[in-house]
Amino acid sequence: MAKTLNISESLAGITILAFGNGSPDLFTAVANPDADTELMFAELLGSAAFVIGVIGGTVLLIQPFSLPPWGISRDLAFFIGALLWITFTAADERFSLVESGVLIGIYVVFLVLVIWEFIRARREVEGMRSRISLQGGIPEQDASFRRVLHVTGLSNQPAPVPANPADFALQGVRIPNSGLWTDFLSHVNPIDANEWAEAGWFMRMFSIIKAPFLLVLLLLIPIVDSTAERDGWCKLLNIIHCMSLPLMMVWVNGFASIMFARISVAGWTATLGMSLMVIVFVTSRTDRCPPYHKLFTVLSFLGCIQIIYLVAQEVVSVLETLGIVMKLSKSILGLSLLAWGNSVGDLFSNIALARQGYAKMAFAACFGGPLLNLCLGLSLTLIAKALKDPNWIAQVRKGVMGENCEAYLLQILATTWLGLLLTNFQARRSIGLAMIVTYLVFLAFSFLGEFDLIHPYGTDHHPDPNWASGANTGNAG
């Protein structure tokens, strides 16, 4: 999607990847406005600390790189500003509509600034490219041009590969559906023959165990990969995706049986999917991808969000059960087990991107996703709670670990910013290690406070879950 939109890695990480990783948490928070705010605060702040400290630090351990000074400073400044606003506003355990609106405004201003800076930087690069070309030079060989590319975080887009005239000459000879089933069976094979031949007995057993799950994913989610043959296009498999993925989404989200004009949503979805299947079959070939193949990235994006949401929900359910068995408080449960479970999507996607060479995109998403959840998820939930109150005030509880989470999240952000300043914004492994160690100190401090071995930074002034109703009747402690 980033290549199709011709945007930089940093912008893609802050927008597309951040929304993909953060949307499950965002939708969950908005859909449950009556949820316990103590658990919500601990989970959102704990997730932000885990994603930035551990996942962001791991990205730097995998692939060090250099960062545009202004871009990362902007991200850190807005994150710290949003965190300080939440800290001081929620100190009296009340959140008004205006205060919630300011939190939304912080994120909107941040997003507008990010997009505006990208547009300005791209215009600057294109203007310099034109000037150098008019002077008879080659932009990519000019030192000042390369310096601007580095500072802005933009990179040259590869020129399109010219089509081979022989391909056009053979178009009339090739059959549109030649090798349809052979190509399909090759793409749905969950076990790679080369990896199988080189793997040991343990990895072969693991490949066999994961094969059924991988087969299901291959049948549900289309793959658009510019590094693969034909960009990952498989005619018959992509035709099946037009039906399988939409039906899975309406069924999983509970919309399948809802009636609309005397026909269920599943029926309407099947009808639309069948129409798309016919169109794709008639207008495509097996030997090359059609011009609209990149549109399948939308289906892939939605499918990935859905699968991540399902997996994260199951992980969260297991961890909640574990927390109940271990008799953990809501605060420690939210900042540890629930935070880890809800960050499964960030963990897999960001680390996978870093290993594939997109470390800048993964690192930017480590800030964009948590900021999205913290600003929009928290503010929209508190707005929904405030609208139910006669005075339009949302009563909130940060719990025993609320201030503890805020203090250490601020510490992780400050550690990252200071490390980058001292290394001239060279994102080194040492900075990643410092980020991870800071998170581990936060985790150890929180658990020591949970078991009363030390006193955490914050105290819960209203341990009684019904404190809000007692406060209204003058019986609050």
XYZ file of C-alpha atoms in Angstrom:
477
model
C 0.000 0.000 0.000
C 2.873 2.351 0.801
C 4.469 1.710 -2.587
C 1.138 2.194 -4.368
C 0.567 5.526 -2.611
C 4.231 6.492 -3.179
C 4.788 7.530 0.428
C 7.869 7.268 2.644
C 8.485 4.487 5.144
C 8.038 6.831 8.112
C 4.682 8.131 6.883
C 3.505 4.599 6.132
C 4.494 3.503 9.641
C 2.719 6.414 11.330
C -0.476 6.060 9.276
C -1.141 2.731 7.517
C 0.793 0.391 9.791
C -0.182 2.264 12.951
C -3.878 2.054 12.053
C -3.555 -1.626 11.133
C -1.871 -2.460 14.428
C -3.944 -0.132 16.603
C -7.411 -0.519 15.132
C -8.311 -3.694 17.100
C -7.541 -1.939 20.405
C -9.261 1.229 19.219
C -12.443 -0.564 18.159
C -12.501 -2.569 21.388
C -12.152 0.547 23.543
C -14.837 2.484 21.668
C -17.219 -0.474 21.658
C -17.004 -0.797 25.470
C -17.524 2.701 26.926
C -18.711 1.238 30.247
C -15.515 -0.755 30.772
C -13.493 -0.284 33.954
C -11.295 2.797 33.479
C -8.647 1.410 35.851
C -8.112 -1.547 33.529
C -8.319 0.701 30.445
C -5.699 3.162 31.713
C -3.291 0.409 32.738
C -3.757 -1.479 29.464
C -3.334 1.545 27.168
C -0.302 2.913 29.023
C 1.195 -0.552 29.521
C 0.737 -1.388 25.827
C 2.394 1.891 24.828
C 5.357 1.150 27.121
C 5.687 -2.395 25.764
C 5.390 -1.432 22.086
C 7.823 1.492 22.347
C 10.263 -0.049 24.813
C 10.398 -3.712 23.800
C 9.190 -3.845 20.191
C 10.821 -0.538 19.225
C 14.035 -1.604 20.944
C 13.940 -4.987 19.184
C 13.557 -3.260 15.813
C 16.790 -1.341 16.507
C 18.541 -4.548 17.567
C 17.528 -6.206 14.296
C 18.487 -3.372 11.951
C 20.170 -0.137 13.076
C 19.573 2.859 10.815
C 19.664 6.650 10.747
C 16.562 8.744 11.430
C 15.480 12.181 10.183
C 16.057 14.394 13.270
C 12.941 16.505 12.867
C 10.620 13.585 12.161
C 11.437 11.453 15.212
C 11.650 14.555 17.451
C 8.150 15.527 16.306
C 6.785 12.066 17.120
C 8.372 12.012 20.567
C 7.286 15.592 21.355
C 3.642 14.930 20.484
C 3.638 11.664 22.419
C 5.103 13.351 25.503
C 2.620 16.230 25.133
C -0.345 13.854 24.954
C 0.937 11.876 27.948
C 1.435 15.004 30.066
C -2.064 16.236 29.139
C -3.570 12.923 30.267
C -1.499 12.939 33.469
C -2.484 16.421 34.614
C -6.080 16.315 33.366
C -6.906 12.994 35.009
C -5.212 13.936 38.300
C -8.605 14.850 39.809
C -10.115 11.651 38.341
C -12.494 13.641 36.131
C -12.456 14.107 32.366
C -14.734 16.653 30.671
C -15.850 16.719 27.047
C -13.532 19.646 26.326
C -10.539 17.850 27.827
C -11.328 14.753 25.781
C -11.707 16.917 22.677
C -8.269 18.448 23.267
C -6.796 14.935 23.261
C -8.403 14.256 19.877
C -7.133 17.622 18.660
C -3.569 16.701 19.620
C -3.707 13.630 17.399
C -5.391 15.458 14.514
C -2.750 18.219 14.593
C -0.027 15.565 14.729
C -1.461 13.727 11.711
C -1.942 16.909 9.685
C 1.612 18.008 10.464
C 3.017 14.623 9.414
C 1.186 14.681 6.067
C 2.022 18.348 5.414
C 5.716 17.753 6.098
C 5.754 14.765 3.756
C 4.145 16.778 0.945
C 6.580 19.650 1.496
C 9.570 17.295 1.562
C 8.482 15.538 -1.621
C 8.069 18.869 -3.402
C 11.546 19.881 -2.248
C 13.050 16.635 -3.537
C 11.253 16.863 -6.890
C 12.281 20.512 -7.287
C 15.933 19.686 -6.624
C 15.728 16.695 -8.955
C 14.408 18.925 -11.754
C 17.095 21.579 -11.223
C 19.922 19.040 -11.286
C 18.476 17.342 -14.387
C 18.139 20.669 -16.230
C 21.800 21.387 -15.488
C 22.745 18.101 -17.121
C 23.553 16.252 -13.922
C 22.283 12.989 -12.443
C 20.325 13.626 -9.221
C 21.226 10.289 -7.611
C 24.944 11.093 -7.952
C 24.669 14.577 -6.409
C 25.801 14.755 -2.765
C 23.362 17.511 -1.785
C 20.461 15.610 -3.353
C 21.328 12.451 -1.433
C 21.606 14.509 1.757
C 18.093 15.916 1.250
C 16.761 12.394 0.671
C 18.339 11.282 3.937
C 17.054 14.233 5.968
C 13.500 13.986 4.626
C 13.343 10.200 4.867
C 12.372 9.871 1.217
C 13.931 7.401 -1.173
C 13.983 7.142 -4.925
C 11.190 5.137 -6.430
C 12.513 2.507 -8.854
C 11.791 3.239 -12.463
C 9.218 0.953 -14.041
C 10.736 -1.954 -15.896
C 10.007 -1.611 -19.618
C 7.821 -4.276 -21.010
C 9.371 -6.908 -23.186
C 8.008 -6.638 -26.758
C 8.109 -10.410 -26.976
C 5.472 -10.581 -24.244
C 3.069 -8.554 -26.360
C 3.812 -10.701 -29.378
C 2.912 -13.850 -27.438
C -0.239 -12.478 -25.832
C -2.412 -13.757 -28.609
C -0.808 -17.208 -28.430
C -1.057 -17.783 -24.686
C -4.293 -19.102 -23.263
C -5.743 -16.822 -20.513
C -6.349 -19.796 -18.192
C -3.247 -21.827 -19.037
C -1.988 -23.732 -15.985
C -4.870 -22.468 -13.829
C -5.006 -25.410 -11.420
C -1.258 -26.038 -11.388
C -0.643 -22.425 -10.404
C -3.365 -22.635 -7.740
C -1.945 -25.789 -6.133
C 1.513 -24.258 -6.122
C 0.331 -21.131 -4.303
C -1.781 -22.908 -1.657
C 0.959 -25.391 -0.773
C 1.690 -24.511 2.895
C 5.091 -26.254 2.908
C 7.948 -24.730 0.939
C 9.925 -27.480 -0.836
C 13.291 -25.688 -0.528
C 12.847 -24.947 3.168
C 11.717 -28.533 3.767
C 14.850 -29.944 2.120
C 17.161 -27.740 4.225
C 15.267 -28.040 7.532
C 16.021 -30.426 10.358
C 13.549 -32.778 11.984
C 12.327 -30.172 14.490
C 11.522 -27.537 11.842
C 9.876 -30.180 9.664
C 7.583 -31.142 12.542
C 6.816 -27.466 13.112
C 6.024 -27.021 9.391
C 3.588 -29.940 9.531
C 1.869 -28.561 12.645
C 1.411 -25.064 11.214
C 0.449 -26.254 7.698
C -3.360 -26.418 8.295
C -3.424 -22.910 9.790
C -1.261 -21.505 7.020
C -3.528 -23.126 4.422
C -6.564 -21.392 5.932
C -4.755 -18.036 5.859
C -3.701 -18.550 2.240
C -7.315 -19.225 1.268
C -8.545 -16.129 3.116
C -5.958 -13.373 2.634
C -4.579 -12.320 -0.782
C -0.847 -11.701 -1.087
C 0.476 -8.697 -3.000
C 4.275 -8.891 -2.932
C 6.386 -6.909 -5.389
C 9.345 -9.231 -4.750
C 7.438 -12.387 -5.725
C 6.757 -13.757 -9.177
C 3.911 -11.812 -10.820
C 3.702 -9.790 -7.577
C 2.121 -12.814 -5.896
C -0.770 -13.018 -8.374
C -2.600 -16.341 -8.615
C -5.755 -16.084 -10.709
C -7.850 -18.869 -9.206
C -6.732 -18.168 -5.624
C -7.414 -14.439 -5.920
C -10.835 -15.212 -7.378
C -11.589 -17.327 -4.293
C -10.470 -14.441 -2.063
C -13.263 -12.274 -3.512
C -15.726 -14.607 -1.776
C -13.893 -16.188 1.169
C -12.564 -13.067 2.904
C -15.794 -10.958 2.885
C -17.842 -13.948 4.083
C -15.343 -14.637 6.867
C -15.465 -11.024 8.025
C -19.271 -10.763 8.182
C -19.501 -14.138 9.911
C -16.801 -13.467 12.522
C -18.214 -10.026 13.374
C -21.751 -11.390 13.818
C -23.335 -9.628 10.826
C -24.063 -12.737 8.753
C -27.609 -13.349 10.035
C -28.747 -9.704 10.033
C -31.586 -9.227 7.542
C -31.599 -6.400 5.019
C -34.434 -6.187 2.469
C -35.452 -9.740 3.479
C -32.015 -11.081 2.607
C -29.276 -11.765 5.143
C -26.028 -9.841 5.061
C -24.299 -13.120 4.264
C -26.527 -13.471 1.202
C -25.751 -9.947 0.000
C -22.054 -10.548 0.606
C -22.132 -13.817 -1.343
C -23.921 -12.106 -4.244
C -21.365 -9.305 -4.360
C -18.513 -11.775 -4.041
C -19.865 -13.893 -6.884
C -20.079 -10.828 -9.122
C -16.474 -9.906 -8.356
C -15.371 -13.476 -9.026
C -16.928 -13.425 -12.488
C -15.391 -10.020 -13.310
C -11.903 -11.089 -12.200
C -12.161 -14.388 -14.101
C -13.138 -12.690 -17.359
C -10.659 -9.800 -17.184
C -7.477 -11.553 -15.992
C -4.898 -14.104 -17.074
C -2.777 -16.654 -15.249
C 0.581 -15.601 -16.754
C 0.615 -11.999 -15.455
C -1.179 -9.896 -12.863
C -3.976 -7.580 -14.010
C -3.725 -3.774 -13.630
C -6.125 -3.860 -10.655
C -4.083 -6.413 -8.717
C -2.866 -3.737 -6.291
C -6.471 -3.202 -5.220
C -6.238 -6.599 -3.542
C -3.989 -4.917 -0.959
C -7.187 -3.441 0.491
C -8.602 -6.929 1.004
C -5.268 -8.076 2.401
C -5.146 -5.129 4.809
C -8.676 -5.760 6.084
C -8.060 -9.484 6.346
C -4.862 -8.999 8.346
C -6.631 -6.648 10.773
C -9.392 -9.230 11.246
C -7.012 -12.130 11.858
C -4.856 -10.065 14.232
C -8.002 -9.053 16.129
C -9.155 -12.674 16.455
C -5.769 -13.925 17.633
C -5.327 -11.018 20.046
C -8.792 -11.591 21.539
C -7.999 -15.245 22.205
C -4.619 -14.364 23.707
C -6.240 -11.711 25.905
C -8.876 -14.204 27.116
C -6.190 -16.707 28.091
C -4.129 -14.039 29.853
C -7.191 -12.720 31.705
C -7.837 -16.216 33.005
C -4.197 -16.481 34.047
C -4.445 -13.141 35.865
C -7.538 -14.279 37.757
C -5.836 -17.520 38.797
C -2.773 -15.581 39.985
C -5.050 -13.066 41.803
C -3.462 -10.029 40.174
C -5.015 -6.575 40.568
C -6.662 -4.889 37.584
C -3.816 -2.407 37.270
C -1.036 -4.974 37.094
C -3.170 -7.223 34.902
C -3.752 -4.396 32.436
C -0.153 -3.150 32.217
C 1.335 -6.634 31.873
C -0.721 -9.569 30.613
C -3.434 -7.629 28.772
C -0.896 -5.167 27.354
C 1.195 -8.036 25.999
C -1.833 -9.782 24.534
C -3.132 -6.668 22.799
C 0.350 -5.990 21.385
C 0.615 -9.335 19.590
C -0.186 -7.676 16.252
C 2.442 -4.971 16.745
C 5.005 -7.562 17.794
C 4.615 -9.813 14.758
C 4.115 -7.156 12.083
C 6.791 -4.683 13.211
C 9.491 -7.301 13.768
C 8.645 -9.005 10.456
C 8.944 -5.664 8.647
C 12.276 -4.938 10.333
C 13.641 -8.295 9.183
C 12.489 -7.543 5.633
C 14.437 -4.279 5.605
C 11.634 -1.839 6.494
C 12.990 -0.907 9.917
C 12.090 2.785 9.569
C 8.443 1.911 8.901
C 8.354 -0.522 11.832
C 10.005 1.963 14.215
C 7.620 4.763 13.205
C 4.657 2.434 13.814
C 5.945 1.777 17.348
C 5.027 5.409 18.111
C 2.095 5.926 15.733
C 0.043 2.931 16.921
C 0.215 3.622 20.682
C -0.403 7.350 20.084
C -3.511 6.488 18.061
C -4.816 4.240 20.845
C -3.927 6.668 23.612
C -5.459 9.747 21.979
C -8.466 8.400 20.080
C -9.195 5.222 22.040
C -9.089 6.928 25.428
C -10.787 10.169 24.379
C -13.658 8.546 22.464
C -14.313 6.172 25.363
C -14.341 9.031 27.882
C -16.594 11.121 25.613
C -19.085 8.236 25.506
C -18.979 8.030 29.309
C -19.326 11.817 29.725
C -22.389 11.969 27.474
C -24.182 9.668 29.920
C -23.496 12.018 32.842
C -25.813 15.020 33.545
C -22.793 17.282 33.978
C -20.978 15.834 30.940
C -18.108 14.673 33.131
C -16.497 11.230 32.881
C -15.408 9.789 36.227
C -12.118 7.906 35.805
C -9.897 5.764 37.982
C -6.248 5.278 37.090
C -5.763 2.709 39.825
C -2.714 2.058 41.972
C -0.399 1.750 38.965
C -1.779 4.685 36.973
C 0.892 7.241 37.906
C 3.478 4.473 37.841
C 2.693 3.724 34.186
C 2.702 7.415 33.274
C 6.066 8.047 34.949
C 7.822 5.109 33.332
C 6.293 5.677 29.891
C 7.653 9.219 30.090
C 10.997 7.735 31.135
C 11.069 5.390 28.116
C 10.274 8.269 25.746
C 12.927 10.481 27.352
C 15.505 7.672 27.208
C 14.838 7.139 23.508
C 15.037 10.853 22.700
C 18.207 11.369 24.749
C 19.895 8.358 23.173
C 19.119 9.608 19.676
C 20.380 13.096 20.526
C 23.676 11.708 21.845
C 24.220 9.602 18.706
C 23.235 12.330 16.222
C 19.991 10.421 15.502
C 21.772 7.219 14.540
C 19.370 4.526 15.790
C 21.946 2.107 17.173
C 21.576 -1.225 18.939
C 22.715 0.377 22.191
C 19.644 2.638 22.134
C 17.403 -0.355 21.509
C 18.994 -2.173 24.427
C 18.492 0.875 26.675
C 14.797 1.024 25.678
C 14.281 -2.648 26.534
C 16.124 -2.355 29.862
C 14.038 0.694 30.820
C 10.849 -1.299 30.177
C 12.128 -4.239 32.239
C 12.877 -1.881 35.136
C 9.317 -0.533 34.846
C 7.921 -4.066 34.867
C 10.009 -5.087 37.884
C 9.008 -1.914 39.750
C 5.333 -2.573 39.021
C 5.386 -6.186 40.221
C 7.332 -5.264 43.360
C 4.654 -2.687 44.075
C 1.910 -5.224 43.359
C 3.244 -7.575 46.036
C 3.776 -4.690 48.521
C 7.559 -5.056 48.522
C 7.933 -1.382 47.553
C 5.552 1.553 47.260
C 4.636 2.505 43.655
C 4.521 6.109 42.495
C 0.748 6.370 42.518
C -1.958 5.613 45.040
C -5.564 4.753 44.331
C -7.680 7.280 46.247
C -10.894 5.345 45.569
C -10.295 1.578 45.907
C -14.040 0.964 46.136
C -15.424 0.256 42.604
C -18.612 2.100 43.590
C -16.774 5.243 44.669
C -18.444 7.419 42.029
C -21.949 6.753 43.327
C -20.767 7.290 46.899
C -19.198 10.624 45.955
C -22.510 11.842 44.580
C -24.261 11.093 47.876
C -21.579 12.588 50.089
C -20.375 9.225 51.423
C -17.016 9.057 49.649
C -14.057 8.224 51.860
